[in-house]
Coordinates of C-alpha atoms and ligand atoms in Angstrom, one line a residue:
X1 CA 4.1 77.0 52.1
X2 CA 3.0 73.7 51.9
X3 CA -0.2 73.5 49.6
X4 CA -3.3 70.8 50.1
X5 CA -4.7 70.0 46.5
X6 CA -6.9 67.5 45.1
X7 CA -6.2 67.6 41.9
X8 CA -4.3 64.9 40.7
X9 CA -3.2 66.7 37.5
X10 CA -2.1 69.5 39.9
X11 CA 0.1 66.9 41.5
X12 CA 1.9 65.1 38.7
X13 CA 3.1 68.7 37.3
X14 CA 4.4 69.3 40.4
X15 CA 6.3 65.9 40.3
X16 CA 7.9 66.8 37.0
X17 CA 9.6 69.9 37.8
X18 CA 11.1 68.3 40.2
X19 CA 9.0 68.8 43.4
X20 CA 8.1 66.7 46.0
X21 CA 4.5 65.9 46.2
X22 CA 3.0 63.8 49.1
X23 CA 0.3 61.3 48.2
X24 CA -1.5 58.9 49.6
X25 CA -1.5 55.2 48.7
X26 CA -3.0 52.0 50.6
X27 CA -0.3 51.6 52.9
X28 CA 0.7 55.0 53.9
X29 CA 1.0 58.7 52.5
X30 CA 4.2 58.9 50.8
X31 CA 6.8 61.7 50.5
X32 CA 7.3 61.6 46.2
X33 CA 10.2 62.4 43.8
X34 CA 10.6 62.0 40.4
X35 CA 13.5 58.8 40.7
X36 CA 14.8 60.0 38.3
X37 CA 16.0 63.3 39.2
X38 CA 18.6 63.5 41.5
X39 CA 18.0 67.3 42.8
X40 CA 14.9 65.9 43.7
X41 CA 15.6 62.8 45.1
X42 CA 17.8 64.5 47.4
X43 CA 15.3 66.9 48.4
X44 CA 13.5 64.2 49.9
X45 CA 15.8 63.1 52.3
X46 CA 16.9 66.9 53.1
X47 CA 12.8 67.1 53.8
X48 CA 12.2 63.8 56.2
X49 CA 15.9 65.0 57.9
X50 CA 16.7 61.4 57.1
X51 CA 20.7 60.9 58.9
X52 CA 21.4 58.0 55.9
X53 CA 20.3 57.8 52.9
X54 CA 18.2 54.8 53.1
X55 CA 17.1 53.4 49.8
X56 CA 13.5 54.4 48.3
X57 CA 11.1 52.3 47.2
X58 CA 10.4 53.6 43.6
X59 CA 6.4 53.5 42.5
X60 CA 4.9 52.7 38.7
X61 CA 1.4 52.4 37.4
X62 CA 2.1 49.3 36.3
X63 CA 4.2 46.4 36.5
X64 CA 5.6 46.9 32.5
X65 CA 7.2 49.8 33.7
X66 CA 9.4 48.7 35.8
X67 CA 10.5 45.4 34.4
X68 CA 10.5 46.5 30.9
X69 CA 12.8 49.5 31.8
X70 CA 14.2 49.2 35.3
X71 CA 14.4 45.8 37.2
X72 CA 15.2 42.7 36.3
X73 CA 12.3 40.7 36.8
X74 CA 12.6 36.9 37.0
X75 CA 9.6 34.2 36.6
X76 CA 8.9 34.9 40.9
X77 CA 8.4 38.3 40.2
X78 CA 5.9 38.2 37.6
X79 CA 4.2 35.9 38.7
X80 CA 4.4 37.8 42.5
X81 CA 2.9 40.7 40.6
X82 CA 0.3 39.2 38.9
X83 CA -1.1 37.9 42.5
X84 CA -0.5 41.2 44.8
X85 CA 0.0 44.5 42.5
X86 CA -1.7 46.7 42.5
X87 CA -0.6 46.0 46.4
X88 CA 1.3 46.4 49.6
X89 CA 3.9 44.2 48.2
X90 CA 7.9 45.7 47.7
X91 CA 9.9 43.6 45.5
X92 CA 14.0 43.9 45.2
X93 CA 15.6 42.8 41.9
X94 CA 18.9 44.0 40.2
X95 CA 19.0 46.7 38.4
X96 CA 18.7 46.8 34.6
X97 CA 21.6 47.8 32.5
X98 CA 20.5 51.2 31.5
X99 CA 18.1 51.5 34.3
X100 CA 17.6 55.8 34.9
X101 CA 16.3 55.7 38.0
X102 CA 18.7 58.2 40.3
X103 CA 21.4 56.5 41.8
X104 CA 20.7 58.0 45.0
X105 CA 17.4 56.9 44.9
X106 CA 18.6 53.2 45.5
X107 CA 21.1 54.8 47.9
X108 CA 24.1 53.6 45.8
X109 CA 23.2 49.8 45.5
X110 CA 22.6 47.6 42.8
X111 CA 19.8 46.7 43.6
X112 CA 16.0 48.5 43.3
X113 CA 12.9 48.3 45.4
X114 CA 9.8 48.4 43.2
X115 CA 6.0 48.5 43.8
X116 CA 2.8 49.5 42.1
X117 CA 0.4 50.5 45.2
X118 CA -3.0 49.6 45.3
X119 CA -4.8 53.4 45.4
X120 CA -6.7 54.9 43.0
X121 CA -5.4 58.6 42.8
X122 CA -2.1 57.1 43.1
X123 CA -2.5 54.9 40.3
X124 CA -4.2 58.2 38.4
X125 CA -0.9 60.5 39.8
X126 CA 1.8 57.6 38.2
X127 CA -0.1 57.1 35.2
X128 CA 0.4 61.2 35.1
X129 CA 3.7 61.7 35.6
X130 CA 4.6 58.6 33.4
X131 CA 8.3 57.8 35.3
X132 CA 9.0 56.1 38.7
X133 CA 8.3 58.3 41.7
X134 CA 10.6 57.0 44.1
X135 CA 8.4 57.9 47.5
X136 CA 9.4 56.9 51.9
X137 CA 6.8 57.4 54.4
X138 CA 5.5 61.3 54.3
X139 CA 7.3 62.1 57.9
X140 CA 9.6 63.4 59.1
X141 CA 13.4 60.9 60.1
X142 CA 11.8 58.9 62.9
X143 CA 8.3 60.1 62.8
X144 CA 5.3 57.6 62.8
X145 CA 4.0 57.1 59.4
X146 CA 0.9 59.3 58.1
X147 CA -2.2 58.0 57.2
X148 CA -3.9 61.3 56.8
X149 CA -3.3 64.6 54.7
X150 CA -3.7 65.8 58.2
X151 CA -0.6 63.9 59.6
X152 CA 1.7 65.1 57.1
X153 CA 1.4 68.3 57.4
X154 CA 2.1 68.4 61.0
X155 CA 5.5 66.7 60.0
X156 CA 6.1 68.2 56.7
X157 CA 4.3 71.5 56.4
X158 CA 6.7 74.5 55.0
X159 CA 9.3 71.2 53.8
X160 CA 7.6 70.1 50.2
X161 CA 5.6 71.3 47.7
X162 CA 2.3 69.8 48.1
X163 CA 0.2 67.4 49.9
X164 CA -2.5 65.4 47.9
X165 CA -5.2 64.8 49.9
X166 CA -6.9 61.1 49.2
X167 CA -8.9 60.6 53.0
X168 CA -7.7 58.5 55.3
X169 CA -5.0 55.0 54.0
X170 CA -6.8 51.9 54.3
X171 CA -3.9 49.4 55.1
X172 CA -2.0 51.8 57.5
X173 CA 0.9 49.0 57.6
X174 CA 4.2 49.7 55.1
X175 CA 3.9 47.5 52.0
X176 CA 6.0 44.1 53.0
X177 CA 9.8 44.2 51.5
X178 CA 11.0 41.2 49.8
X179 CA 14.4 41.1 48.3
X180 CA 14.3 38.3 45.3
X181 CA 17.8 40.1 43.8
X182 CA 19.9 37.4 44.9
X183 CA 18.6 33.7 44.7
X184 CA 16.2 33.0 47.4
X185 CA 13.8 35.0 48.3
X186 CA 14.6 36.7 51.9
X187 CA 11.2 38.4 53.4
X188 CA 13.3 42.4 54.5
X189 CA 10.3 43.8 56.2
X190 CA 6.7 42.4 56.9
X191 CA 4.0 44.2 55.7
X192 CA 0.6 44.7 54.0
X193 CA 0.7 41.1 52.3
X194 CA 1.6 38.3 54.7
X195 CA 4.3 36.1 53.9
X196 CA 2.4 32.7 54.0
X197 CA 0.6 34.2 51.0
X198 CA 3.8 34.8 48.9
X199 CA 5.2 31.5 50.1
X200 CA 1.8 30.2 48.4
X201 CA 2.9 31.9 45.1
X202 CA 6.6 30.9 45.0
X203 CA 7.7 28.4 48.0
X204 CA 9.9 29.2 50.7
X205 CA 10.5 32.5 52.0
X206 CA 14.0 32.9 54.2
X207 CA 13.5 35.4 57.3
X208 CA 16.7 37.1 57.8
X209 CA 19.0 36.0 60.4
X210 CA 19.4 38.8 63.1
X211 CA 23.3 40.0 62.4
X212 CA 25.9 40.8 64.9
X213 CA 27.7 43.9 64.3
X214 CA 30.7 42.1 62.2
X215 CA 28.9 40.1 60.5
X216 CA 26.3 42.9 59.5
X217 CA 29.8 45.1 57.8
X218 CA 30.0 42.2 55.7
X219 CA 27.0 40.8 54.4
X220 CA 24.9 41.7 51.8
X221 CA 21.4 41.6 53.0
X222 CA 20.4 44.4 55.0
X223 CA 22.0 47.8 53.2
X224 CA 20.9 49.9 55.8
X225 CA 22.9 48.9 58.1
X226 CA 26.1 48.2 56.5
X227 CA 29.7 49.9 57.1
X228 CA 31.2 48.8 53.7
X229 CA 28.5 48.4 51.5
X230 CA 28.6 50.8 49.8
X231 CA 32.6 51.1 49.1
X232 CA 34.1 51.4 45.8
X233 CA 36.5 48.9 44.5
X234 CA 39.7 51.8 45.3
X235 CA 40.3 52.4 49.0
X236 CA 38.6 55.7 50.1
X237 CA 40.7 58.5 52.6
X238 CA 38.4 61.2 54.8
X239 CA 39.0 64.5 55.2
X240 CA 42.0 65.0 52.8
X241 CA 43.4 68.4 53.2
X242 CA 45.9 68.2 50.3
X243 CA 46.3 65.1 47.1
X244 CA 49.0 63.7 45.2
X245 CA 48.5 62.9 41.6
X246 CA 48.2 59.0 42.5
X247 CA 44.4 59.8 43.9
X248 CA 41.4 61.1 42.3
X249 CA 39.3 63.5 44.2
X250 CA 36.1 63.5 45.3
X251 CA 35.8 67.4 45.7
X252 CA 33.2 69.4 47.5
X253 CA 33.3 73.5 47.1
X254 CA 34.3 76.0 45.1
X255 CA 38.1 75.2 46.0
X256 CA 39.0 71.6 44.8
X257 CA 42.2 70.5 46.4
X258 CA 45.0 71.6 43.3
X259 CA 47.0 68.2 41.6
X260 CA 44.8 65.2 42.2
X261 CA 44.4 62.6 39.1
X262 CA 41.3 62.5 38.8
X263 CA 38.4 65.1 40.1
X264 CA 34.9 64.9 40.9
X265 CA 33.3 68.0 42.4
X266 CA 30.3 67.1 44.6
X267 CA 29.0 71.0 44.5
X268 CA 31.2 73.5 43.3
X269 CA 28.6 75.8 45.2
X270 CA 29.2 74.3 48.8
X271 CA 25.5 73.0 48.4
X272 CA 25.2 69.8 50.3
X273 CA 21.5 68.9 48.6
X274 CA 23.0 69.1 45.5
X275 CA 26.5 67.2 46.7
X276 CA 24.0 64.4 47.6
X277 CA 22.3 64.2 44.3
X278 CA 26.3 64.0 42.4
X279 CA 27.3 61.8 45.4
X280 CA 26.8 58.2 44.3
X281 CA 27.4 59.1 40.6
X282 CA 31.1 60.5 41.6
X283 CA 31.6 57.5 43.7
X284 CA 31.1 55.2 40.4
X285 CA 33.1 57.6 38.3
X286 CA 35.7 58.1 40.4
X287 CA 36.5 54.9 40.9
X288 CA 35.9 53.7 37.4
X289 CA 38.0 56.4 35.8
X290 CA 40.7 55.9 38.8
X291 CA 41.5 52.4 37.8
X292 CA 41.3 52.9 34.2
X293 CA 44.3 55.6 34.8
X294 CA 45.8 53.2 37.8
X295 CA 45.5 55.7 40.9
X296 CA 45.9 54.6 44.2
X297 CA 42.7 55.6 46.3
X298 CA 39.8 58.2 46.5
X299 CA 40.9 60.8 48.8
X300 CA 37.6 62.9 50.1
X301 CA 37.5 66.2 51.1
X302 CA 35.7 67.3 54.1
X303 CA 31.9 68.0 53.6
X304 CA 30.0 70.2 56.3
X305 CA 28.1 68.1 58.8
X306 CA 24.7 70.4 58.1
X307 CA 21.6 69.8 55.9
X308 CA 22.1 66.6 54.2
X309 CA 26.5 66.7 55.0
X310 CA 25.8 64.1 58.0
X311 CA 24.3 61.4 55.4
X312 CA 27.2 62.5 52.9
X313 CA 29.5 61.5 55.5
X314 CA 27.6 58.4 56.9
X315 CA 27.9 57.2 53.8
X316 CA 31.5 58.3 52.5
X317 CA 32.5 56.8 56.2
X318 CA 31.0 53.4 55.1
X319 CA 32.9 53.8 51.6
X320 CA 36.3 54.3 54.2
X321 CA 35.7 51.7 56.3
X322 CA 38.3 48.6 56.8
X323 CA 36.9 45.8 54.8
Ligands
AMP1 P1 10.1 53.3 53.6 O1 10.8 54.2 52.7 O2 9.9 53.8 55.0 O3 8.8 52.8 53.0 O4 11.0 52.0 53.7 C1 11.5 51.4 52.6 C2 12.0 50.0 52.9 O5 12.4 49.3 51.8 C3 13.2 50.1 53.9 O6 13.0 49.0 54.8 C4 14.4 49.8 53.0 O7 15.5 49.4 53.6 C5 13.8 48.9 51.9 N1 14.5 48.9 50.7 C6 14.3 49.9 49.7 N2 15.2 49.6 48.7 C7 15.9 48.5 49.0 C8 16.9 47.8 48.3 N3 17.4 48.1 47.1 N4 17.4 46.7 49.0 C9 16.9 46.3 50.2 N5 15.9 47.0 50.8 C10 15.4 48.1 50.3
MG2 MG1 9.2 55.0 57.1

């Protein structure tokens, strides 16, 4: 059972243990997670029946708390964020070393989507919780995006915890995305705050070129739509049914394939939310620990195509991929 409240405080414990909570902010109502809990994090995208796992734009009270502890912020961003946040502005920047946002909240990359929204009880809920809620669009994989209590419970009802209910959004448009992680600044999605205005605050905004299909495997810009994005540095093999002691194993179930060099057990339980959760993490260490003991390749046993399987494999496909 989905639950209405109004109670902000109400909310932000629910956030904690790990719920998801929608709230409204003054773009759209979004679909909330603690970032930093991967369980959670997961559960979003097993709730919006998302395919991929897109990465999540991840929310603060204020702009301190994410460039003192997550992003890299550069002189654009602060100053971007002294202009439009509170706003309906998204900005991309690298990671910081030690950054604890999930890595499945970024969906893998390096890089992190940050915003503080322009709402009231939003502003009240963050300041609550006190750690980045990583939040999409409150609907479900496809759906339009809610601008009422009202709408997200027709998409969401019996999926999340909660639903707080803040009236009608005012902007009703997604915040605009701006990626300022690698050099210029390249304008991802237009939004709440039009890009002549951040052009006024920092110069020249690139629009991204349109990709064909091989160029988009091998750029960098748009990580949705990537093949090999999200590969590891050691080639990756699908569907292994037995491994040699050259590969370390990415594992799922409570049988992990006997010999491999390395192992990394997405769910010992057969649980595909919690595979998800332990998927981009096993990835790193995988990898990481594979070429510190010189293996070959990441062999990858089969994962079930239901619940959140079909993003698991989306992804691991990507991470197979010829590059
Ligand atoms: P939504 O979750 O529906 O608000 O959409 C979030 C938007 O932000 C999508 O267009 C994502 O592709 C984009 N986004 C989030 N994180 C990143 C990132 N690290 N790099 C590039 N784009 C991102
Ligand atoms: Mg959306």
């Amino acid at each position: 059972m989905t639950r209405l409240i109004t109670e902000v405080a109400e909310a932000a414990a629910l956030l904690r243990a790990g719920e998801l909570v929608a709230f409204p902010t003054e773009t759209v109502y979004g679909l909330g997670a603690d970032a930093r809990d991967g369980r959670a994090v997961a559960a979003v995208f097993a709730a919006k029946g998302r395919p991929q796992f897109n990465p999540l734009i991840c929310h603060f009270a204020r702009a301190e708390g994410a460039f003192d502890e997550e992003v890299v912020a550069d002189e654009r961003a602060r100053e971007l964020a002294r202009r439009f946040w509170p706003g309906p502005l998204t900005l991309v920047l690298p990671r910081r070393p030690g950054c604890r946002v999930d890595l499945l909240a970024g969906a893998g990359l390096d890089t992190l989507a940050v915003r503080v929204p322009a709402h009231p009880l939003a502003l009240d809920l963050l300041r609550l919780v006190d750690r980045p809620v990583a939040a999409p669009s409150a609907n479900r994989s496809g759906g339009v995006s809610p601008t009422t209590a009202a709408h997200v419970l027709e998409g969401l009802s019996g999926r999340i915890a909660a639903v707080l209910d803040g009236g009608p959004c005012a902007v009703g448009v997604e915040s605009t995305v701006l990626d300022l992680s690698a050099g210029g600044a390249v304008l991802l999605r237009p939004g709440g705050v039009p890009v002549e205005a951040i052009e006024a605050a920092i110069g020249p905004v690139g629009r991204p070129i349109p990709l064909t299909a091989g160029e988009a495997t091998r750029s960098l810009r748009s990580p949705g739509m990537l093949l090999s994005h999200y590969a590891p540095s050691l080639p990756v093999r699908l569907d292994a049914q037995v491994v040699t002691a050259e590969e370390a194993l990415l594992a799922f179930g409570p049988h992990p394939l006997p010999g491999a060099g390395a192992l990394w057990n997405l769910s010992p339980a057969g649980d595909t939310q919690e595979a998800a959760a332990r998927l981009f993490a096993g990835l790193h260490w995988l990898d990481a620990e594979g070429r510190r003991l010189g293996l070959k390749r990441i062999a990858a046993m089969a994962v079930p195509e239901t619940g959140l399987g079909a993003a698991i494999n989306d992804r691991l496909a990507r991470a197979a991929a010829p590059r």
